[in-house]
Amino acid sequence: MMYKLTTYFLLIIGAFLLPVTSYAVHEITPDSINVLKDQGKIEEAKDLVTTWLEDTEDQYGDEAIEVVIPLLVKAELNIIYYEYTDAVKSLERAIAIINLSSGWLYPDYALALNYLAFCKINLGDKFAAFPLLNEAEMIYYKTLSKQHPDYNLCNINRAILNLHLGEFQKSEDYFLKSFQFIEENKEELMKSKTANTISVEWLKIQFSHLYINWYKPEKSLVLLQETQNDLIEKKREKSPLYSILLEALAKHYLYDNEYKMSYTFYEELYNHRKEYYGENHIATVMSALKMGEILAETGYLDNALLYFEIAKKYLGKYKEYVNLEAEVLLNIADVYLQKGDAESASEYFESVGIENTTRRDLYFFYLRVQGDLCFINGDYINAELKLMELVSIVRQEKVFFTKHYSKAIVTLTELFITLGRLQNAIGLCENEVHFLEKRGRNKSVTYLDLKLTLLSAQWYEKLIDETEAMMQITNIEDTLTRFVNPKHPLFIKTNTLKGGLCSDALKYDEAITYFRKALDFANKHGVEELHFQKIQIIDYMGNIYIKKGELDKALDEYRVLKGKFTDESVYFPAFLGRIAYVKALQGNWEEARELAIRGVNIRLNQYDTQLNFTSEDEKINYVHHTSGIFRYFFSLMSMPEGYKSGLMVEKCYDLQINYRKYFLNEAIVRKKKIESLGKYRRQMNFTNYNQHLNQQKSKLATANFFSIQERNDLKIDTYMLTDRINNLEKSLTFASNSDEDSLNVSEYISWKEIQRHLKEKEVAVEIIKLKTIDKTSEFYVAIAISKDCKLPKFIPIGNAQLLENDLFSIYTKEIQPKRRSLVYKKNTTKKVSSYKYYWKPIKEGLEEWEEDIETIYLSKDGIYNAINLNVLYNDVTEKYLIEEEDIHLVISTSDIRTKKQLSNFKNNNICLFGNPSFEGNAEDLGVREATGNSASDQEKYSFYLENLPGTKTELENTQALFSSRGWNVNAYYENEATENNIKKLPSSPAIMHIATHGIYIDELINPILQNPLLKSGLFFTEISSNNDKTVRDIYKSGNDGILTAYEVKGLNLKNTSLLILSACQSGVSDIADGDGISGLQYAFSIAGVKTIVMSLWSVDDVATQKLMNEFYEQWFKTKDIDQAFRNAQLTLMKEYRDPYYWGAFVMVH
């Protein structure tokens, strides 16, 4: 019933209209002004108001109370024409006059306050409206009462204010209250003699904006259609109210994904205002902006720029409209970013005076454009900072919806894909896709862009097959064609993705066709060559031509980008690598070598500056994801012309040691700096964020062994958990390096520096897996340097597939783990060679130095990490390798330094952990039941662990030995051998000895995080004692009895020189990546341990006791760790010739 009202509701002039006596003034009334207004005669209406005001001032004086009425009417006119700053001037003058003449209780004062509040809301200063409305309501309460018609303006303003604040339910309540007020006071309003300014039609339009923003299009359309019919029936198509209606209809169809209808109404709106307001009127400028936005959204970028430039041109005369000016400039910058023109985008972006704006959504827009600009310029650190600031603000302020947030998610996802953070990309994108689906935005351009970006991430992670992906892409293209624009820029992305899918399926001709289509769309929209989408397309096409052997065509593709990259571009090194590879295949080796080495140098330099705002996980993903140049370099190294080049061999050695630097060395430096920051904060009695970070990581590691159902029961948001950890860690990293441009791990390390550390008769050997473009050609090599060599020596070993698969059985049949073993494997194809294949090539390569070699420092890679070189048996000499060579294992040969004597330990404390309590039945050891219907949701780990009485003897012997030598021994046995106790050690002991079960899981079940450090760990007492606790309590504590390598990194072992891991499989880890970042060895090194003794297979208890006792005795005798360990193994070999008993353990520095 209330929507059928046709009576105008008085909001402007109250019932206290004073009688006028001047004839000239008496002829001018609000009604006469409204007639001109409804006829579209804006200038005539303004002139009449001006005349009225001047006549009133002449008759009564400038400060007379009679001047208030024409000032209010003038403000009304300004408001209806969007001239809010002019309206504010009139209203502030009216308020000042009332204050001087009659005081603030005069009812017109409340009227002026209401108008002023409306202006503030629309100028973006929402919070300034609150005190104005409160004061207006108080005046009505104390004078006219809340039943007076004018009071309803407070209800309407409250509705509009809550709409702008995103409080939609409150807004609806106030709108309904205002309509109810009109209905209840209908007769009184009909009798009113006052001017009619704000009508029910106007109120319906305002109400429709609520339902548009609230994503209730069916309700908004009813209001708008009723209003349109009423205005047409009253022949008010020329009125400013009809213009307001057109804008609301355009917005309704835009939010309802009806882009063509939206454009039609925006175009009608622009023409309407040009005709009746004038081309340079502020309202017309606003409509030009809207035209540009709808054109940009639907992919008509050049046309959009024309309208934005029109708006910019006429805004020159409206200096006070800083919000509007900023919005126009940001839109222009945004279009240029879509075209890949970063230079033009920067020019407009830098002109934005964001500090002068008052609208919150403009700051969102500013951050999003700034983030996009940084991304396209390759400044990934600041890109992520700005975009994540936007994301965080929107989440914190619980903004219902802003397109800038959704578009920021698109860029962030693209950024994460570029940086190799595919899990982050998928989680972030999926959340926003689901959000938009719930709000019916599944035909919006932003939604379609998000879906394509999500598909890209899923494709990279191999989570979607070609058929399903193609079907989804086709549906997206169909939606774009039918509802948006058959030539939209998103077709660049759809065709690129299709081409990539076909390329993976070896459908090269189809792939080229799709890539050509993508380039055609890019060229039609004027997309610059260095836009990441074009680079991606050219890369794909070049790779296809390489695979097809059409090398000249590949070079033709690459030449498009020649000379356009800077050294800061993340794409440049791989671009150089591709050209180098093609040149090598064509026989142009001089240029190929030069390009490959240059590409490697640029990438390593980039790592120095681009890793200081990353978490540890993000750093690893980034380095892996951007290591393509190294694969091309190694491809050249696998060719005879490559490894015969002294320059290439030198660079290969340098690459290996510098590449590893960014994993272990950088992680150690990072940890020290964060801990130093935490120490300072503790001294100042501030929160220790590093401690909180470690607690969060423990919770993640604990939840990683839960079933999906258990995680859901606890309402664990796994994406937010990992995101929170990454954000905290990288913010601490960034803060701890705030005074530096990079992490400054060290300068570039050359093989010559390592040579300077070598003594006479010492050799350094780097075993390197050459990961090539053609995986079947991947190869193992060794590169060795001696004290006096002129160049490193290149030693080919053998084909990687052969060493990792077919020859592995020879080794494993000789060394079979029998006890204390817990290894989950779904793929058991990795194999290792024996002496003939594994060591003999290296020995032969070192023959010319053989007489001068006493000590070999060796760093292992790939499959070499899975074997103990010392147990390889030489059939010719009938000796094991330990009897022929003195090999000292190091994580990297860059770690070679003067060996410290054990007497130089920083303390004489030894800490012993062992013989944890694992008593219980098989069915309840480590098993926590989960409820739910899905079998996959309940899938989890069940551990059956036998007690280890042999470790008690092992540790008690160690305790007695060290106590007799005057050492301080802290022992944690049985119920005291807990994960919690090892995490809370009061200080870092000089020696730590841990004897327990170890674990290595080849493939995790429903992992929260694909981190190899979550695959390895050690078992402690909680694994059984936690059976009496709830899953919630276990998660809260972060101690489930499995100390993963992921958690080990956070331990404080900075003073621990020696760690004994007397645990089965403690040395087992992933071997695929070849960078030494997986497993307990890597984690304990980051924690601070200098030397680690660990096992590669399950160990006999008695033999282990004897080995450890002998090792310690030898250490006290020789004061040399390496000699003591070698002597202990040789001594045990006399009793147990089988290497199973003496060869399980390896020592690594």
PDB file of C-alpha atoms in Angstrom, residues 950-1073:
ATOM      1  CA  GLY A 950      67.362 -50.474  23.992  1.00  0.00           C
ATOM      2  CA  THR A 951      67.509 -46.697  23.775  1.00  0.00           C
ATOM      3  CA  LYS A 952      67.339 -46.507  27.565  1.00  0.00           C
ATOM      4  CA  THR A 953      70.581 -48.480  27.803  1.00  0.00           C
ATOM      5  CA  GLU A 954      72.113 -46.379  25.024  1.00  0.00           C
ATOM      6  CA  LEU A 955      71.320 -43.115  26.782  1.00  0.00           C
ATOM      7  CA  GLU A 956      72.168 -44.319  30.280  1.00  0.00           C
ATOM      8  CA  ASN A 957      75.608 -45.350  29.048  1.00  0.00           C
ATOM      9  CA  THR A 958      76.008 -41.919  27.454  1.00  0.00           C
ATOM     10  CA  GLN A 959      74.837 -40.235  30.650  1.00  0.00           C
ATOM     11  CA  ALA A 960      77.358 -42.169  32.751  1.00  0.00           C
ATOM     12  CA  LEU A 961      80.193 -41.461  30.325  1.00  0.00           C
ATOM     13  CA  PHE A 962      79.638 -37.705  30.178  1.00  0.00           C
ATOM     14  CA  SER A 963      78.937 -37.382  33.888  1.00  0.00           C
ATOM     15  CA  SER A 964      82.268 -39.037  34.603  1.00  0.00           C
ATOM     16  CA  ARG A 965      83.924 -36.412  32.398  1.00  0.00           C
ATOM     17  CA  GLY A 966      82.414 -33.508  34.343  1.00  0.00           C
ATOM     18  CA  TRP A 967      79.616 -32.643  31.907  1.00  0.00           C
ATOM     19  CA  ASN A 968      76.212 -31.363  32.999  1.00  0.00           C
ATOM     20  CA  VAL A 969      73.694 -33.951  31.859  1.00  0.00           C
ATOM     21  CA  ASN A 970      69.975 -33.234  31.502  1.00  0.00           C
ATOM     22  CA  ALA A 971      68.058 -36.427  30.786  1.00  0.00           C
ATOM     23  CA  TYR A 972      64.431 -36.760  29.631  1.00  0.00           C
ATOM     24  CA  TYR A 973      63.311 -40.381  29.656  1.00  0.00           C
ATOM     25  CA  GLU A 974      59.950 -42.105  29.275  1.00  0.00           C
ATOM     26  CA  ASN A 975      57.116 -39.763  30.364  1.00  0.00           C
ATOM     27  CA  GLU A 976      59.524 -36.821  30.392  1.00  0.00           C
ATOM     28  CA  ALA A 977      60.574 -37.469  26.776  1.00  0.00           C
ATOM     29  CA  THR A 978      57.900 -35.176  25.395  1.00  0.00           C
ATOM     30  CA  GLU A 979      57.610 -32.874  22.427  1.00  0.00           C
ATOM     31  CA  ASN A 980      56.662 -30.076  24.788  1.00  0.00           C
ATOM     32  CA  ASN A 981      59.870 -30.483  26.808  1.00  0.00           C
ATOM     33  CA  ILE A 982      62.134 -30.385  23.791  1.00  0.00           C
ATOM     34  CA  LYS A 983      60.408 -27.218  22.563  1.00  0.00           C
ATOM     35  CA  LYS A 984      60.802 -25.537  25.952  1.00  0.00           C
ATOM     36  CA  LEU A 985      64.433 -26.314  26.664  1.00  0.00           C
ATOM     37  CA  PRO A 986      65.751 -23.444  28.800  1.00  0.00           C
ATOM     38  CA  SER A 987      69.007 -23.217  26.845  1.00  0.00           C
ATOM     39  CA  SER A 988      70.863 -24.699  23.911  1.00  0.00           C
ATOM     40  CA  PRO A 989      73.128 -27.587  25.021  1.00  0.00           C
ATOM     41  CA  ALA A 990      76.486 -28.218  23.408  1.00  0.00           C
ATOM     42  CA  ILE A 991      75.428 -31.780  22.564  1.00  0.00           C
ATOM     43  CA  MET A 992      71.967 -33.243  22.129  1.00  0.00           C
ATOM     44  CA  HIS A 993      71.274 -36.946  21.802  1.00  0.00           C
ATOM     45  CA  ILE A 994      67.769 -38.081  20.785  1.00  0.00           C
ATOM     46  CA  ALA A 995      66.832 -41.776  20.695  1.00  0.00           C
ATOM     47  CA  THR A 996      63.283 -42.533  19.549  1.00  0.00           C
ATOM     48  CA  HIS A 997      61.190 -43.600  16.573  1.00  0.00           C
ATOM     49  CA  GLY A 998      61.513 -41.532  13.421  1.00  0.00           C
ATOM     50  CA  ILE A 999      58.993 -41.065  10.653  1.00  0.00           C
ATOM     51  CA  TYR A1000      59.091 -40.241   6.969  1.00  0.00           C
ATOM     52  CA  ILE A1001      55.827 -40.050   5.004  1.00  0.00           C
ATOM     53  CA  ASP A1002      56.249 -40.222   1.253  1.00  0.00           C
ATOM     54  CA  GLU A1003      52.821 -38.736   0.498  1.00  0.00           C
ATOM     55  CA  LEU A1004      50.743 -36.850   3.049  1.00  0.00           C
ATOM     56  CA  ILE A1005      47.021 -37.510   3.492  1.00  0.00           C
ATOM     57  CA  ASN A1006      44.932 -34.359   2.924  1.00  0.00           C
ATOM     58  CA  PRO A1007      47.782 -32.029   3.892  1.00  0.00           C
ATOM     59  CA  ILE A1008      47.121 -28.470   4.992  1.00  0.00           C
ATOM     60  CA  LEU A1009      50.413 -27.417   3.465  1.00  0.00           C
ATOM     61  CA  GLN A1010      52.527 -29.076   0.779  1.00  0.00           C
ATOM     62  CA  ASN A1011      55.750 -28.615   2.697  1.00  0.00           C
ATOM     63  CA  PRO A1012      58.351 -31.416   2.606  1.00  0.00           C
ATOM     64  CA  LEU A1013      59.320 -30.603   6.196  1.00  0.00           C
ATOM     65  CA  LEU A1014      55.929 -31.915   7.340  1.00  0.00           C
ATOM     66  CA  LYS A1015      56.841 -35.365   6.000  1.00  0.00           C
ATOM     67  CA  SER A1016      59.712 -36.016   8.423  1.00  0.00           C
ATOM     68  CA  GLY A1017      59.631 -36.098  12.194  1.00  0.00           C
ATOM     69  CA  LEU A1018      60.365 -37.710  15.531  1.00  0.00           C
ATOM     70  CA  PHE A1019      57.940 -39.410  17.931  1.00  0.00           C
ATOM     71  CA  PHE A1020      57.619 -38.475  21.588  1.00  0.00           C
ATOM     72  CA  THR A1021      55.500 -39.565  24.541  1.00  0.00           C
ATOM     73  CA  GLU A1022      52.432 -37.437  23.674  1.00  0.00           C
ATOM     74  CA  ILE A1023      51.660 -39.735  20.744  1.00  0.00           C
ATOM     75  CA  SER A1024      50.233 -42.184  23.308  1.00  0.00           C
ATOM     76  CA  SER A1025      49.527 -39.991  26.350  1.00  0.00           C
ATOM     77  CA  ASN A1026      47.309 -37.714  24.241  1.00  0.00           C
ATOM     78  CA  ASN A1027      44.791 -40.515  23.797  1.00  0.00           C
ATOM     79  CA  ASP A1028      43.080 -39.284  26.944  1.00  0.00           C
ATOM     80  CA  LYS A1029      42.775 -35.747  25.547  1.00  0.00           C
ATOM     81  CA  THR A1030      40.266 -34.218  23.175  1.00  0.00           C
ATOM     82  CA  VAL A1031      41.272 -33.210  19.685  1.00  0.00           C
ATOM     83  CA  ARG A1032      40.641 -29.591  20.678  1.00  0.00           C
ATOM     84  CA  ASP A1033      43.075 -29.815  23.603  1.00  0.00           C
ATOM     85  CA  ILE A1034      45.725 -31.438  21.419  1.00  0.00           C
ATOM     86  CA  TYR A1035      45.338 -28.744  18.769  1.00  0.00           C
ATOM     87  CA  LYS A1036      45.446 -25.966  21.345  1.00  0.00           C
ATOM     88  CA  SER A1037      48.679 -27.314  22.830  1.00  0.00           C
ATOM     89  CA  GLY A1038      50.322 -27.831  19.440  1.00  0.00           C
ATOM     90  CA  ASN A1039      51.972 -30.963  20.842  1.00  0.00           C
ATOM     91  CA  ASP A1040      50.679 -34.184  19.310  1.00  0.00           C
ATOM     92  CA  GLY A1041      53.834 -36.186  19.980  1.00  0.00           C
ATOM     93  CA  ILE A1042      55.187 -35.791  16.437  1.00  0.00           C
ATOM     94  CA  LEU A1043      57.952 -33.211  16.260  1.00  0.00           C
ATOM     95  CA  THR A1044      58.038 -32.485  12.551  1.00  0.00           C
ATOM     96  CA  ALA A1045      60.981 -30.948  10.758  1.00  0.00           C
ATOM     97  CA  TYR A1046      58.637 -28.015  10.123  1.00  0.00           C
ATOM     98  CA  GLU A1047      58.580 -27.365  13.892  1.00  0.00           C
ATOM     99  CA  VAL A1048      62.233 -28.211  14.453  1.00  0.00           C
ATOM    100  CA  LYS A1049      63.281 -25.047  12.600  1.00  0.00           C
ATOM    101  CA  GLY A1050      61.875 -22.973  15.452  1.00  0.00           C
ATOM    102  CA  LEU A1051      63.932 -24.661  18.195  1.00  0.00           C
ATOM    103  CA  ASN A1052      66.696 -22.713  19.902  1.00  0.00           C
ATOM    104  CA  LEU A1053      69.814 -24.825  19.337  1.00  0.00           C
ATOM    105  CA  LYS A1054      72.200 -22.024  18.415  1.00  0.00           C
ATOM    106  CA  ASN A1055      74.882 -23.315  20.796  1.00  0.00           C
ATOM    107  CA  THR A1056      74.467 -26.980  19.866  1.00  0.00           C
ATOM    108  CA  SER A1057      77.549 -28.187  18.057  1.00  0.00           C
ATOM    109  CA  LEU A1058      76.601 -31.862  17.819  1.00  0.00           C
ATOM    110  CA  LEU A1059      73.255 -33.615  17.465  1.00  0.00           C
ATOM    111  CA  ILE A1060      72.881 -37.399  17.544  1.00  0.00           C
ATOM    112  CA  LEU A1061      69.622 -38.595  16.003  1.00  0.00           C
ATOM    113  CA  SER A1062      69.533 -42.233  17.048  1.00  0.00           C
ATOM    114  CA  ALA A1063      66.191 -42.641  15.327  1.00  0.00           C
ATOM    115  CA  CYS A1064      65.224 -44.812  12.420  1.00  0.00           C
ATOM    116  CA  GLN A1065      64.932 -43.031   9.072  1.00  0.00           C
ATOM    117  CA  SER A1066      65.964 -39.698  10.588  1.00  0.00           C
ATOM    118  CA  GLY A1067      68.121 -39.034   7.535  1.00  0.00           C
ATOM    119  CA  VAL A1068      65.428 -39.961   5.006  1.00  0.00           C
ATOM    120  CA  SER A1069      63.788 -37.104   3.116  1.00  0.00           C
ATOM    121  CA  ASP A1070      62.495 -36.022  -0.272  1.00  0.00           C
ATOM    122  CA  ILE A1071      65.235 -36.251  -2.863  1.00  0.00           C
ATOM    123  CA  ALA A1072      63.498 -34.848  -5.912  1.00  0.00           C
ATOM    124  CA  ASP A1073      64.231 -31.152  -5.590  1.00  0.00           C
TER     125      ASP A1073
END
